[in-house]
CSV table of C-alpha atoms in Angstrom, one decimal:
chain,number,residue,atom,x,y,z
A,237,UNK,CA,-16.4,-16.6,16.1
A,238,UNK,CA,-17.6,-13.1,16.6
A,239,UNK,CA,-14.6,-11.5,14.9
A,240,UNK,CA,-15.2,-12.8,11.4
A,241,UNK,CA,-18.8,-11.6,11.6
A,242,UNK,CA,-17.6,-8.1,12.7
A,243,UNK,CA,-15.3,-8.1,9.6
A,244,UNK,CA,-18.3,-8.9,7.4
A,245,UNK,CA,-20.3,-6.0,8.9
A,246,UNK,CA,-17.2,-3.7,8.5
A,247,UNK,CA,-17.0,-4.5,4.8
A,248,UNK,CA,-20.8,-4.0,4.4
A,249,UNK,CA,-20.7,-0.6,6.1
A,250,UNK,CA,-17.6,0.4,4.0
A,251,UNK,CA,-19.8,-0.1,0.9
A,252,UNK,CA,-22.4,2.2,2.4
A,253,UNK,CA,-19.8,4.9,3.0
A,254,UNK,CA,-18.3,4.6,-0.5
A,255,UNK,CA,-21.7,4.8,-2.2
A,256,UNK,CA,-23.0,7.6,0.0
A,257,UNK,CA,-25.6,5.4,1.7
A,258,UNK,CA,-26.3,6.2,5.3
A,259,UNK,CA,-24.5,3.8,7.7
A,260,UNK,CA,-27.2,2.0,9.7
A,261,UNK,CA,-28.0,-1.1,11.7
A,262,UNK,CA,-30.9,-2.9,10.2
A,263,UNK,CA,-32.2,-6.4,9.7
A,264,UNK,CA,-29.7,-6.8,6.9
A,265,UNK,CA,-26.9,-6.5,9.4
A,266,UNK,CA,-28.5,-9.0,11.7
A,267,UNK,CA,-28.8,-11.5,8.8
A,268,UNK,CA,-25.2,-11.0,7.7
A,269,UNK,CA,-23.7,-11.0,11.2
A,270,UNK,CA,-25.6,-14.2,12.4
A,271,UNK,CA,-25.3,-15.9,9.0
A,272,UNK,CA,-21.5,-15.4,9.0
A,273,UNK,CA,-21.1,-17.0,12.4
A,274,UNK,CA,-23.3,-19.9,11.3
A,275,UNK,CA,-21.6,-20.3,7.9
A,276,UNK,CA,-18.1,-20.4,9.3
A,277,UNK,CA,-18.7,-22.4,12.5
A,278,UNK,CA,-21.6,-24.8,11.8
A,279,UNK,CA,-19.1,-27.7,11.8
A,280,UNK,CA,-16.8,-26.5,14.6
A,281,UNK,CA,-15.1,-29.4,16.3
A,282,UNK,CA,-15.9,-28.0,19.8
A,283,UNK,CA,-19.5,-29.0,20.5
A,284,UNK,CA,-20.4,-25.9,22.6
A,285,UNK,CA,-19.2,-23.6,19.9
A,286,UNK,CA,-20.9,-25.6,17.2
A,287,UNK,CA,-24.2,-25.3,19.1
A,288,UNK,CA,-23.6,-21.6,19.6
A,289,UNK,CA,-23.2,-21.3,15.8
A,290,UNK,CA,-26.4,-23.2,15.1
A,291,UNK,CA,-28.2,-20.9,17.6
A,292,UNK,CA,-27.7,-18.1,15.1
A,293,UNK,CA,-30.3,-19.7,12.8
A,294,UNK,CA,-33.2,-18.0,14.4
A,295,UNK,CA,-31.9,-14.4,14.4
A,296,UNK,CA,-30.5,-15.0,10.9
A,297,UNK,CA,-33.9,-16.2,9.7
A,298,UNK,CA,-35.5,-13.1,11.2
A,299,UNK,CA,-33.0,-10.9,9.4
A,300,UNK,CA,-33.7,-12.7,6.2
A,301,UNK,CA,-37.5,-12.3,6.6
A,302,UNK,CA,-37.5,-8.7,7.5
A,303,UNK,CA,-34.9,-7.5,5.0
A,304,UNK,CA,-36.3,-5.9,1.9
A,305,UNK,CA,-34.0,-7.4,-0.7
A,306,UNK,CA,-35.3,-9.8,-3.3
A,307,UNK,CA,-35.3,-13.5,-2.5
A,308,UNK,CA,-32.7,-14.3,-5.2
A,309,UNK,CA,-30.3,-11.7,-3.9
A,310,UNK,CA,-30.5,-13.0,-0.4
A,311,UNK,CA,-30.0,-16.7,-1.2
A,312,UNK,CA,-27.2,-16.4,-3.8
A,313,UNK,CA,-24.4,-16.5,-1.2
A,314,UNK,CA,-25.9,-19.7,0.3
A,315,UNK,CA,-25.4,-21.4,-3.1
A,316,UNK,CA,-21.7,-20.4,-2.9
A,317,UNK,CA,-21.5,-21.7,0.7
A,318,UNK,CA,-23.1,-25.0,-0.3
A,319,UNK,CA,-20.9,-25.3,-3.4
A,320,UNK,CA,-17.8,-24.7,-1.2
A,321,UNK,CA,-18.6,-27.6,1.1
A,322,UNK,CA,-20.2,-29.8,-1.5
A,323,UNK,CA,-23.2,-30.6,0.7
A,324,UNK,CA,-20.7,-32.3,3.0
A,325,UNK,CA,-19.5,-31.3,6.5
A,326,UNK,CA,-15.8,-31.7,5.7
A,327,UNK,CA,-16.0,-30.1,2.3
A,328,UNK,CA,-13.8,-32.7,0.6
A,329,UNK,CA,-16.1,-33.1,-2.3
A,330,UNK,CA,-16.8,-29.4,-2.8
A,331,UNK,CA,-15.1,-26.4,-4.2
A,332,UNK,CA,-13.1,-26.2,-1.0
A,333,UNK,CA,-10.9,-29.0,-2.5
A,334,UNK,CA,-10.3,-27.2,-5.8
A,335,UNK,CA,-7.2,-25.1,-6.1
A,336,UNK,CA,-8.6,-22.1,-8.0
A,337,UNK,CA,-12.3,-22.6,-7.2
A,338,UNK,CA,-11.8,-22.3,-3.4
A,339,UNK,CA,-10.4,-18.7,-3.2
A,340,UNK,CA,-12.6,-17.6,-6.1
A,341,UNK,CA,-15.8,-18.9,-4.4
A,342,UNK,CA,-14.8,-17.2,-1.1
A,343,UNK,CA,-14.0,-14.0,-2.9
A,344,UNK,CA,-17.3,-13.9,-5.0
A,345,UNK,CA,-19.4,-14.9,-2.0
A,346,UNK,CA,-18.0,-12.2,0.3
A,347,UNK,CA,-18.2,-9.6,-2.5
A,348,UNK,CA,-21.9,-10.5,-3.0
A,349,UNK,CA,-22.7,-10.2,0.7
A,350,UNK,CA,-20.7,-7.0,1.4
A,351,UNK,CA,-21.3,-5.2,-1.9
A,352,UNK,CA,-24.5,-6.4,-3.5
A,353,UNK,CA,-26.5,-6.7,-0.3
A,354,UNK,CA,-26.1,-3.0,0.8
A,355,UNK,CA,-25.9,-1.5,-2.7
A,356,UNK,CA,-28.7,-3.3,-4.5
A,357,UNK,CA,-31.6,-1.4,-3.1
A,358,UNK,CA,-30.0,1.9,-2.2
A,359,UNK,CA,-27.2,2.8,-4.6
A,360,UNK,CA,-27.7,5.6,-7.0
A,361,UNK,CA,-24.8,4.6,-9.2
A,362,UNK,CA,-23.4,1.4,-10.7
A,363,UNK,CA,-21.3,-0.7,-8.4
A,364,UNK,CA,-19.7,-3.2,-10.8
A,365,UNK,CA,-16.1,-2.0,-10.3
A,366,UNK,CA,-16.7,-2.1,-6.6
A,367,UNK,CA,-17.7,-5.7,-6.8
A,368,UNK,CA,-14.5,-6.4,-8.8
A,369,UNK,CA,-12.4,-4.4,-6.3
A,370,UNK,CA,-13.9,-6.3,-3.3
A,371,UNK,CA,-13.5,-9.7,-5.0
A,372,UNK,CA,-9.8,-9.1,-5.6
A,373,UNK,CA,-9.3,-7.9,-2.1
A,374,UNK,CA,-11.0,-11.0,-0.5
A,375,UNK,CA,-9.2,-13.3,-3.0
A,376,UNK,CA,-5.9,-11.9,-1.7
A,377,UNK,CA,-7.0,-12.6,1.9
A,378,UNK,CA,-8.2,-16.1,1.0
A,379,UNK,CA,-4.7,-16.8,-0.4
A,380,UNK,CA,-3.2,-15.6,2.8
A,381,UNK,CA,-5.5,-18.0,4.7
A,382,UNK,CA,-4.4,-20.9,2.5
A,383,UNK,CA,-0.7,-20.1,2.9
A,384,UNK,CA,-1.1,-20.0,6.7
A,385,UNK,CA,-2.9,-23.4,6.5
A,386,UNK,CA,-0.5,-25.2,4.2
A,387,UNK,CA,0.6,-27.7,6.9
A,388,UNK,CA,-3.0,-28.4,8.0
A,389,UNK,CA,-4.3,-28.8,4.5
A,390,UNK,CA,-1.6,-31.3,3.7
A,391,UNK,CA,-2.6,-33.5,6.6
A,392,UNK,CA,-6.3,-33.3,5.6
A,393,UNK,CA,-5.6,-34.1,2.0
A,394,UNK,CA,-6.7,-30.7,0.6
A,395,UNK,CA,-5.0,-29.3,-2.5
A,396,UNK,CA,-4.8,-25.5,-2.4
A,397,UNK,CA,-3.5,-22.8,-4.8
A,398,UNK,CA,-1.0,-21.6,-2.1
A,399,UNK,CA,0.3,-25.2,-1.7
A,400,UNK,CA,0.8,-25.4,-5.5
A,401,UNK,CA,2.5,-22.0,-5.9
A,402,UNK,CA,4.7,-22.0,-2.8
A,403,UNK,CA,5.0,-19.2,-0.3
A,404,UNK,CA,7.0,-16.8,-2.5
A,405,UNK,CA,4.8,-17.0,-5.6
A,406,UNK,CA,1.7,-16.9,-3.3
A,407,UNK,CA,2.9,-13.6,-1.9
A,408,UNK,CA,3.5,-12.2,-5.3
A,409,UNK,CA,-0.1,-13.2,-6.3
A,410,UNK,CA,-1.4,-11.6,-3.1
A,411,UNK,CA,0.4,-8.3,-3.9
A,412,UNK,CA,-0.9,-8.5,-7.5
A,413,UNK,CA,-4.5,-8.9,-6.3
A,414,UNK,CA,-4.1,-6.0,-3.9
A,415,UNK,CA,-2.7,-3.8,-6.7
A,416,UNK,CA,-5.5,-4.9,-9.0
A,417,UNK,CA,-8.0,-4.2,-6.3
A,418,UNK,CA,-6.7,-0.6,-6.0
A,419,UNK,CA,-7.0,-0.2,-9.8
A,420,UNK,CA,-10.5,-1.4,-9.8
A,421,UNK,CA,-11.3,1.1,-7.0
A,422,UNK,CA,-10.0,3.8,-9.4
A,423,UNK,CA,-12.4,2.4,-12.0
A,424,UNK,CA,-15.3,2.9,-9.6
A,425,UNK,CA,-14.5,6.6,-9.6
A,426,UNK,CA,-14.7,7.0,-5.9
A,427,UNK,CA,-14.2,10.4,-4.3
A,428,UNK,CA,-10.5,11.2,-3.8
A,429,UNK,CA,-10.7,10.8,0.0
A,430,UNK,CA,-12.1,7.3,-0.4
A,431,UNK,CA,-9.5,6.3,-2.9
A,432,UNK,CA,-6.8,7.5,-0.6
A,433,UNK,CA,-8.3,5.5,2.3
A,434,UNK,CA,-8.5,2.3,0.2
A,435,UNK,CA,-5.0,2.7,-1.2
A,436,UNK,CA,-3.4,3.3,2.1
A,437,UNK,CA,-5.2,0.3,3.6
A,438,UNK,CA,-4.1,-1.9,0.7
A,439,UNK,CA,-0.5,-0.9,1.0
A,440,UNK,CA,-0.4,-1.4,4.8
A,441,UNK,CA,-2.4,-4.6,4.4
A,442,UNK,CA,0.1,-6.0,1.9
A,443,UNK,CA,3.0,-5.4,4.3
A,444,UNK,CA,1.0,-6.8,7.2
A,445,UNK,CA,0.1,-10.0,5.4
A,446,UNK,CA,3.7,-10.6,4.5
A,447,UNK,CA,4.7,-10.0,8.1
A,448,UNK,CA,2.1,-12.5,9.4
A,449,UNK,CA,3.0,-15.2,6.9
A,450,UNK,CA,6.7,-15.0,7.9
A,451,UNK,CA,5.8,-15.5,11.6
A,452,UNK,CA,4.9,-19.2,12.0
A,453,UNK,CA,5.0,-18.7,15.8
A,454,UNK,CA,2.0,-16.5,15.4
A,455,UNK,CA,0.0,-19.3,13.8
A,456,UNK,CA,-2.8,-19.3,16.4
A,457,UNK,CA,-3.5,-15.7,15.6
A,458,UNK,CA,-3.0,-15.8,11.8
A,459,UNK,CA,-6.6,-15.9,10.8
A,460,UNK,CA,-8.0,-13.1,13.0
A,461,UNK,CA,-5.0,-11.0,12.0
A,462,UNK,CA,-5.6,-11.7,8.3
A,463,UNK,CA,-9.3,-10.9,8.8
A,464,UNK,CA,-8.3,-7.7,10.6
A,465,UNK,CA,-7.2,-6.2,7.2
A,466,UNK,CA,-10.9,-5.9,6.4
A,467,UNK,CA,-11.6,-3.9,9.5
A,468,UNK,CA,-8.5,-1.8,8.9
A,469,UNK,CA,-9.7,-0.9,5.4
A,470,UNK,CA,-13.1,0.1,6.7
A,471,UNK,CA,-11.6,2.2,9.4
A,472,UNK,CA,-9.2,3.9,6.9
A,473,UNK,CA,-12.1,4.8,4.6
A,474,UNK,CA,-14.2,5.9,7.6
A,475,UNK,CA,-11.4,8.2,8.9
A,476,UNK,CA,-11.0,9.9,5.6
A,477,UNK,CA,-14.7,10.3,5.3
A,478,UNK,CA,-14.9,11.9,8.7
A,479,UNK,CA,-11.9,14.2,7.9
A,480,UNK,CA,-13.8,15.6,4.9
A,481,UNK,CA,-16.9,16.6,6.9
């Protein structure tokens, strides 16, 4: 439960580093951290964990209230979340059950939270290419999620893009998204050290995702290991930032 929220904060802080915004812990981080736990686990089958997820409502609400972003900026990801589940706990009537819409919704929602949130009020330069770069990166991870969950999705009656493409073509699309993400990073005109950190992370991440998806015996750990690619990219960017100081 905690790991996915840590990944969200890592991506948010990576945006601050890339745009030259001081890394900080503020009410925005509280909102993102607690909101991520709630959004991913509000319907957890284990009752104690479901209650724990719902306990995040109060700190998330405080983070929402005390953050200085406009209301429309803060609530936009919630619309993506509601559309994903289709106002239904199992999500079978929402975008979650649409082949292309599912990973696109996940990618755009994560990009909004981890790029628009930290950049909207503080960035001194446009961040459009960064939004594209982050969306493509998360899209690749969402595909890896779906490939890992093919057997489960079949039993639940979900139709996913990974299921339609098959493992080989899904991996090709993942690699293509990682490459396109790196090209979008070039378009953002990051500092050379930041580009190097992103490209190295994307290359290692692509190899890592392929390794994970070829290890069905690791299934229990697939999702945290896939999510870990986000933390790895943040650390890679952070290391090259520190080396330049």
